[in-house]
Amino acid sequence: MIGVRLESDVDFDGWRSAARGLAAARVEPHVIVWGTPSLEAGLFGGFEDAPGPPFGASVHTPRAFIEEARLAACHRDPDRFDLLYRVLLRLQREDGLWSRTVDPDIHRLLALAKSVRRDRHKMTAFVRFREIATEAGAAYVAWFEPVHRIVELTSPFFVDRFAGMRWSILTPERSAHWTGADLVFGPGATRGDAPSEDALEAIWRTYYVSIFNPARLKTAAMQREMPKKYWANLPEAALIAGLVRDSAAQESRMIDRTTKAHPRAAAIRRQHEDAPKAAAHGLEAVREESARCTRCPLHQHATQTVFGEGLQTARLVFVGEQPGDSEDLAGKPFVGPAGRLFDRALAEAGIARADAYVTNAVKHFKYLPRGKKRIHQKPNAGEIDACRWWVDRELAQVKPRLAVALGATALRSLTGKSMPVIASRGQVLPGLGAERVIVTVHPSFLLRLPDEETKQREWAAFVGDLRRARALMEA
Ligand code: URA
């Protein structure tokens, strides 16, 4: 048997360096014992030391594995280091293992990492410092009870946030102390070691009321995110019931404030209200009528209706989700970052945008105000169905041979059904306003992909779908 002695329960770097040598020598997992301080001291009697890596041997470790493994190492599962080594060795032997998320080892590793990630999120959200007087001036102390061993991993977050204060975070197993220059870790503490009341409480309460966003209020989700167990440490918890009661009125006030804070949007709205109205026919008449749409509440806060654009006799129609921030201001579909990417893909697929008609399932920008920023929100089924009124009229005028749904919202609009994009991709579906519908991903999905390899793969698949649309339209 080989014994590897790790310096602490979260000694990921120690594990990593030993594991690389062992995996390079293809040492089987069952002959290794990973020892941590929380295991018995006598564990190592009679074990061999780990060998160094054999000369010239290499170990292949995908970056995502290292990131997930670093998190999983902080989990309380006593077998975590065995699991990590088993996966590392299997990665050397099995092509494509890392992407097989149904594999029991990969599934377990990802589940451990997810649980730790969630615990870290809770710590960053729920640690509350209380002021104490010391000889060197004010210092701040917080009490927190993490589920996993996340103190070392998460404390740098607080260094970034509160670099100018001296603070300590006390937990039952570890404590972290920021001196203003160094971050040091020590043994655990008890709740009684941390102060329970101070003047900062009032400041936290004021802060919480000012950041409380009623438009995002989902009581069940809030309780899930802020479990009762943390409430005792949170000065703002006492305010929640009152804020919930007041939230509907506060939401309207916030949206009004944002609309006013966005002078460009306000000026464009006024221009539309004052513009002279001329008689129009066909698609133009539908467009004009849609400018006065009040079929759902989204018109109240958007700058304007963003109607479709393009060839009025196009054989190919593309339907997106809804206008984004740029489209809302410009009054035109797909002119922002997703639109530019879409244009490139069309060009690569040999489709001239001017020969197609491009529109959206929902014609008003749905967003949440955050200061002067407007954060995109997905339209719900009621909003999609209300706006189908306009999509149907556009399709009835244009009469395309094929409609392409860009993403799930457009797919619901064109077929009347909520279906996953991936399951429907590649099929020709019957549509409500167009006879034939195919679906591909929304271009903004391509903007959010994490790594170069996935980006290239998804880009090729997207362009492939557009080529197929061209062929179907011509057939
Ligand atoms: N995303 C869409 O779905 N439509 C647009 O017009 C812009 C971004």
mmCIF file of C-alpha atoms in Angstrom, residues 1-5 14 17-19 21-22 25 27 32-34 44 47-53:
data_model
loop_
_atom_site.group_PDB
_atom_site.id
_atom_site.type_symbol
_atom_site.label_atom_id
_atom_site.label_comp_id
_atom_site.label_asym_id
_atom_site.label_seq_id
_atom_site.Cartn_x
_atom_site.Cartn_y
_atom_site.Cartn_z
ATOM 1 C CA MET A 1 0.000 0.000 0.000
ATOM 2 C CA ILE A 2 1.094 3.574 -0.638
ATOM 3 C CA GLY A 3 0.269 6.309 1.875
ATOM 4 C CA VAL A 4 0.005 9.957 0.876
ATOM 5 C CA ARG A 5 -0.077 12.338 3.799
ATOM 6 C CA GLY A 14 -0.719 18.438 -2.083
ATOM 7 C CA SER A 17 1.160 17.005 -6.969
ATOM 8 C CA ALA A 18 1.117 13.466 -5.496
ATOM 9 C CA ALA A 19 -1.708 12.381 -7.779
ATOM 10 C CA GLY A 21 3.140 11.352 -10.029
ATOM 11 C CA LEU A 22 0.988 8.361 -9.155
ATOM 12 C CA ALA A 25 3.165 5.764 -13.010
ATOM 13 C CA VAL A 27 -0.675 3.305 -9.900
ATOM 14 C CA ILE A 32 -3.346 4.307 -2.290
ATOM 15 C CA VAL A 33 -4.480 5.711 1.054
ATOM 16 C CA TRP A 34 -5.003 9.458 1.124
ATOM 17 C CA PHE A 44 0.424 5.519 7.948
ATOM 18 C CA PHE A 47 2.887 2.248 4.226
ATOM 19 C CA GLU A 48 5.294 3.082 1.404
ATOM 20 C CA ASP A 49 5.787 6.671 0.320
ATOM 21 C CA ALA A 50 4.361 7.738 -3.016
ATOM 22 C CA PRO A 51 6.823 7.378 -5.904
ATOM 23 C CA GLY A 52 7.891 10.432 -7.893
ATOM 24 C CA PRO A 53 6.693 10.632 -11.491
#
